[in-house]
CSV table of C-alpha atoms and ligand atoms in Angstrom, one decimal:
chain,number,residue,atom,x,y,z
Y,1,UNK,CA,129.5,109.3,103.9
Y,2,UNK,CA,128.7,112.7,105.3
Y,3,UNK,CA,126.2,115.1,103.8
Y,4,UNK,CA,129.0,117.6,102.8
Y,5,UNK,CA,131.0,114.8,101.0
Y,6,UNK,CA,127.8,113.6,99.3
Y,7,UNK,CA,127.1,117.2,98.2
Y,8,UNK,CA,130.6,117.6,96.8
Y,9,UNK,CA,130.2,114.4,94.9
Y,10,UNK,CA,126.8,115.4,93.4
Y,11,UNK,CA,128.0,118.8,92.4
Y,12,UNK,CA,131.0,117.2,90.6
Y,13,UNK,CA,128.6,114.8,88.8
Y,14,UNK,CA,126.4,117.7,87.8
Y,15,UNK,CA,129.4,119.6,86.4
Y,16,UNK,CA,130.6,116.6,84.5
Y,17,UNK,CA,127.1,115.8,83.0
Y,18,UNK,CA,126.6,119.5,82.0
Y,19,UNK,CA,130.0,119.7,80.3
Y,20,UNK,CA,129.4,116.4,78.5
Y,21,UNK,CA,126.2,117.9,77.2
Y,22,UNK,CA,128.0,121.1,76.1
Y,23,UNK,CA,126.1,123.1,78.8
Y,24,UNK,CA,127.2,125.6,81.3
Y,25,UNK,CA,127.3,123.9,84.7
Y,26,UNK,CA,125.8,126.9,86.3
Y,27,UNK,CA,122.7,126.4,84.2
Y,28,UNK,CA,121.8,123.5,86.4
Y,29,UNK,CA,120.7,124.1,90.0
Y,30,UNK,CA,120.6,121.4,92.7
Y,31,UNK,CA,117.5,121.2,94.8
Y,32,UNK,CA,118.3,119.2,97.9
Y,33,UNK,CA,115.2,117.2,98.7
Y,34,UNK,CA,115.0,117.2,102.5
Y,35,UNK,CA,111.6,115.6,103.1
Y,36,UNK,CA,111.5,113.4,106.3
Y,37,UNK,CA,115.0,114.8,107.2
Y,38,UNK,CA,115.5,116.6,110.5
Y,39,UNK,CA,116.3,120.3,110.5
Y,40,UNK,CA,119.9,119.5,111.6
Y,41,UNK,CA,120.5,117.8,108.3
Y,42,UNK,CA,119.4,120.9,106.5
Y,43,UNK,CA,121.7,123.0,108.6
Y,44,UNK,CA,124.6,120.7,107.8
Y,45,UNK,CA,123.9,120.9,104.1
Y,46,UNK,CA,123.4,124.7,104.3
Y,47,UNK,CA,126.8,125.0,106.0
Y,48,UNK,CA,128.3,123.0,103.1
Y,49,UNK,CA,127.0,125.6,100.7
Y,50,UNK,CA,123.6,124.2,99.7
Y,51,UNK,CA,121.0,126.9,99.6
Y,52,UNK,CA,118.0,125.4,97.7
Y,53,UNK,CA,115.9,122.8,99.5
Y,54,UNK,CA,112.8,121.0,98.3
Y,55,UNK,CA,110.0,119.6,100.5
Y,56,UNK,CA,107.0,117.5,99.8
Y,57,UNK,CA,104.8,117.7,102.8
Y,58,UNK,CA,103.3,121.1,103.8
Y,59,UNK,CA,103.0,120.5,107.5
Y,60,UNK,CA,106.6,119.4,107.7
Y,61,UNK,CA,107.7,122.3,105.5
Y,62,UNK,CA,105.8,124.8,107.7
Y,63,UNK,CA,107.5,123.4,110.8
Y,64,UNK,CA,110.9,123.7,109.2
Y,65,UNK,CA,110.1,127.3,108.0
Y,66,UNK,CA,109.6,128.2,111.6
Y,67,UNK,CA,112.5,126.3,113.0
Y,68,UNK,CA,115.3,127.3,110.6
Y,69,UNK,CA,116.9,130.7,110.7
Y,70,UNK,CA,119.2,130.1,107.7
Y,71,UNK,CA,118.5,131.9,104.4
Y,72,UNK,CA,117.2,128.8,102.7
Y,73,UNK,CA,115.5,129.1,99.3
Y,74,UNK,CA,112.5,126.7,99.7
Y,75,UNK,CA,110.8,124.9,96.9
Y,76,UNK,CA,107.7,122.8,97.1
Y,77,UNK,CA,108.1,119.7,95.0
Y,78,UNK,CA,105.2,117.4,96.0
Y,79,UNK,CA,101.5,117.1,95.6
Y,80,UNK,CA,99.9,120.2,97.0
Y,81,UNK,CA,96.3,120.4,98.3
Y,82,UNK,CA,94.7,123.8,97.8
Y,83,UNK,CA,93.6,124.0,101.5
Y,84,UNK,CA,97.3,123.9,102.6
Y,85,UNK,CA,98.5,126.7,100.3
Y,86,UNK,CA,97.8,129.3,103.0
Y,87,UNK,CA,100.5,127.8,105.3
Y,88,UNK,CA,103.3,128.5,102.9
Y,89,UNK,CA,102.0,131.7,101.2
Y,90,UNK,CA,104.9,134.1,100.5
Y,91,UNK,CA,107.4,131.8,102.1
Y,92,UNK,CA,108.6,129.6,99.3
Y,93,UNK,CA,110.4,130.7,96.1
Y,94,UNK,CA,109.1,128.1,93.7
Y,95,UNK,CA,106.3,125.6,93.5
Y,96,UNK,CA,107.2,122.7,91.1
Y,97,UNK,CA,103.9,120.9,91.3
Y,98,UNK,CA,101.1,122.9,89.9
Y,99,UNK,CA,98.9,120.4,88.0
Y,100,UNK,CA,95.5,122.0,87.9
Y,101,UNK,CA,93.8,125.3,87.6
Y,102,UNK,CA,92.1,125.3,91.0
Y,103,UNK,CA,95.4,124.9,92.7
Y,104,UNK,CA,96.9,127.7,90.6
Y,105,UNK,CA,94.0,130.0,91.5
Y,106,UNK,CA,94.4,129.3,95.2
Y,107,UNK,CA,98.2,130.1,95.0
Y,108,UNK,CA,97.5,133.3,93.2
Y,109,UNK,CA,94.8,134.2,95.7
Y,110,UNK,CA,97.0,133.6,98.7
Y,111,UNK,CA,100.1,135.3,97.3
Y,112,UNK,CA,97.8,138.2,96.1
Y,113,UNK,CA,96.8,138.8,99.7
Y,114,UNK,CA,100.4,139.6,100.4
Y,115,UNK,CA,100.9,141.7,97.3
Y,116,UNK,CA,103.4,139.1,96.0
Y,117,UNK,CA,103.9,136.9,93.0
Y,118,UNK,CA,104.6,133.2,93.2
Y,119,UNK,CA,106.8,131.5,90.7
Y,120,UNK,CA,105.5,128.1,89.6
Y,121,UNK,CA,106.3,125.2,87.4
Y,122,UNK,CA,103.6,123.1,85.7
Y,123,UNK,CA,103.9,119.4,86.5
Y,124,UNK,CA,103.3,117.2,83.5
Y,125,UNK,CA,102.5,113.5,83.7
Y,126,UNK,CA,104.5,112.5,80.6
Y,127,UNK,CA,104.2,108.8,81.2
Y,128,UNK,CA,100.5,108.9,81.7
Y,129,UNK,CA,100.8,106.5,84.6
Y,130,UNK,CA,97.7,106.8,86.8
Y,131,UNK,CA,99.8,106.7,90.0
Y,132,UNK,CA,101.6,109.9,88.9
Y,133,UNK,CA,100.2,113.4,89.4
Y,134,UNK,CA,100.6,116.1,86.8
Y,135,UNK,CA,98.5,117.5,84.0
Y,136,UNK,CA,98.3,115.5,80.8
Y,137,UNK,CA,100.8,116.3,78.1
Y,138,UNK,CA,97.8,117.3,75.9
Y,139,UNK,CA,96.4,119.6,78.6
Y,140,UNK,CA,99.6,121.3,79.5
Y,141,UNK,CA,99.5,124.2,77.0
Y,142,UNK,CA,95.9,125.0,78.0
Y,143,UNK,CA,96.8,125.0,81.7
Y,144,UNK,CA,99.7,127.3,81.1
Y,145,UNK,CA,97.4,129.7,79.2
Y,146,UNK,CA,94.9,129.7,82.0
Y,147,UNK,CA,97.7,130.2,84.6
Y,148,UNK,CA,98.9,133.2,82.6
Y,149,UNK,CA,95.6,134.9,83.3
Y,150,UNK,CA,96.1,134.8,87.0
Y,151,UNK,CA,97.5,138.0,88.6
Y,152,UNK,CA,99.8,136.6,91.3
Y,153,UNK,CA,101.5,133.6,89.8
Y,154,UNK,CA,104.1,133.4,87.1
Y,155,UNK,CA,104.8,130.2,85.1
Y,156,UNK,CA,108.6,129.6,84.8
Y,157,UNK,CA,108.7,126.2,83.2
Y,158,UNK,CA,107.8,122.5,83.6
Y,159,UNK,CA,108.4,119.6,85.9
Y,160,UNK,CA,108.0,115.9,85.5
Y,161,UNK,CA,108.5,112.6,87.3
Y,162,UNK,CA,109.2,109.7,84.9
Y,163,UNK,CA,108.3,106.1,85.9
Y,164,UNK,CA,110.8,104.5,88.2
Y,165,UNK,CA,113.5,102.5,86.4
Y,166,UNK,CA,116.6,100.8,87.6
Y,167,UNK,CA,118.3,101.9,84.5
Y,168,UNK,CA,118.5,105.7,84.3
Y,169,UNK,CA,118.7,105.5,80.5
Y,170,UNK,CA,115.2,104.2,80.5
Y,171,UNK,CA,114.0,107.6,81.9
Y,172,UNK,CA,115.7,109.6,79.2
Y,173,UNK,CA,112.9,109.6,76.6
Y,174,UNK,CA,110.5,111.1,79.2
Y,175,UNK,CA,113.0,113.9,79.9
Y,176,UNK,CA,113.5,114.5,76.2
Y,177,UNK,CA,109.7,114.7,75.8
Y,178,UNK,CA,109.4,117.3,78.6
Y,179,UNK,CA,112.0,119.3,76.8
Y,180,UNK,CA,110.2,119.1,73.5
Y,181,UNK,CA,106.9,120.1,75.2
Y,182,UNK,CA,108.6,123.1,76.8
Y,183,UNK,CA,109.7,124.2,73.3
Y,184,UNK,CA,106.2,123.8,72.0
Y,185,UNK,CA,104.7,125.9,74.8
Y,186,UNK,CA,107.5,128.5,74.4
Y,187,UNK,CA,106.7,128.8,70.7
Y,188,UNK,CA,103.1,129.6,71.6
Y,189,UNK,CA,104.4,133.0,72.9
Y,190,UNK,CA,102.0,133.4,75.8
Y,191,UNK,CA,102.6,136.8,77.4
Y,192,UNK,CA,104.4,136.7,80.8
Y,193,UNK,CA,105.1,132.9,80.5
Y,194,UNK,CA,108.7,131.8,80.5
Y,195,UNK,CA,109.8,128.3,79.7
Y,196,UNK,CA,113.1,128.7,81.3
Y,197,UNK,CA,113.1,126.0,83.9
Y,198,UNK,CA,112.9,122.2,83.5
Y,199,UNK,CA,112.7,120.4,86.8
Y,200,UNK,CA,113.6,116.8,86.1
Y,201,UNK,CA,116.0,114.1,87.4
Y,202,UNK,CA,116.4,112.6,90.9
Y,203,UNK,CA,119.1,110.7,92.7
Y,204,UNK,CA,119.1,107.8,90.2
Y,205,UNK,CA,118.8,109.6,86.9
Y,206,UNK,CA,119.8,113.3,87.3
Y,207,UNK,CA,122.7,113.0,84.8
Y,208,UNK,CA,120.5,111.7,82.0
Y,209,UNK,CA,118.1,114.6,82.9
Y,210,UNK,CA,120.9,117.2,82.6
Y,211,UNK,CA,121.8,115.8,79.2
Y,212,UNK,CA,118.2,116.3,78.2
Y,213,UNK,CA,118.1,119.9,79.4
Y,214,UNK,CA,117.2,119.9,83.1
Y,215,UNK,CA,117.8,123.2,84.9
Y,216,UNK,CA,116.7,122.0,88.3
Y,217,UNK,CA,117.5,118.5,89.6
Y,218,UNK,CA,115.8,117.2,92.7
Y,219,UNK,CA,118.1,115.0,94.7
Y,220,UNK,CA,117.4,113.5,98.1
Y,221,UNK,CA,118.7,110.1,98.8
Y,222,UNK,CA,122.1,110.7,97.2
Y,223,UNK,CA,122.7,113.6,99.6
Y,224,UNK,CA,121.0,112.6,102.8
Y,225,UNK,CA,121.0,108.8,102.5
Y,226,UNK,CA,118.0,106.4,102.4
Y,227,UNK,CA,114.8,107.6,103.9
A,1,LIG,C1,111.4,112.4,97.1
A,1,LIG,C2,111.4,113.2,95.8
A,1,LIG,C3,112.6,113.5,95.0
A,1,LIG,C4,114.0,113.0,95.5
A,1,LIG,O1,114.1,111.6,95.2
A,1,LIG,P1,115.5,110.8,95.5
A,1,LIG,O2,115.3,109.6,94.7
A,1,LIG,O3,115.6,110.6,97.0
A,1,LIG,O4,116.6,111.7,95.0
A,1,LIG,C5,112.5,114.2,93.9
A,1,LIG,N1,111.4,114.7,93.4
A,1,LIG,C6,110.2,114.4,94.1
A,1,LIG,C7,108.9,115.0,93.5
A,1,LIG,C8,110.2,113.7,95.2
A,1,LIG,O5,109.0,113.4,95.9
């Protein structure tokens, strides 16, 4: 299968899942996860109409930022070390993986130097697995409050990675829980905080995530093949 055929298939499945859930298909955006993939694959997907790409590794992302001329909207979706933030400052549209105040402070500081504001999501470890990053569910509201005090970042929503299951239905409760948490945080009415985005769902389970309210699905393997 080619990248463009895979993309067409995924887009159709996103539409169907959204419609089944009574949602507007345009309320779900596809983030093509291009980690470990060469720039040529990104160009191919871009030419097939895909504009949003997610990367995990900052060195790799920085190289691709320099390499690609296309008007790609870049998202950071993986663990981010504070000392790497400077390499991507001002060059990515959304960071999905803010899980601690020290990282948020560094993002705000680096974007501040450029006179810009960085949109971020708070990554929440809903399952509590020690192997997963993310703030605890109990700590999420407090972290959002603290981030709201920083001048150069803006919280736009939440992100999660559920445990890996063969059966996508098994991930559904974690998606539902992230949705519930976003409503709780929204109800707190923190100034300048929006709980508009929910980043959840990957190749194996994005349809269940859409049914539970995902606005950003992060799909790699199903577009680009096995890594
Ligand atoms: C790699 C990755 C994905 C994509 O996973 P696939 O199963 O290849 O679709 C999504 N989100 C994060 C955070 C990832 O690291």
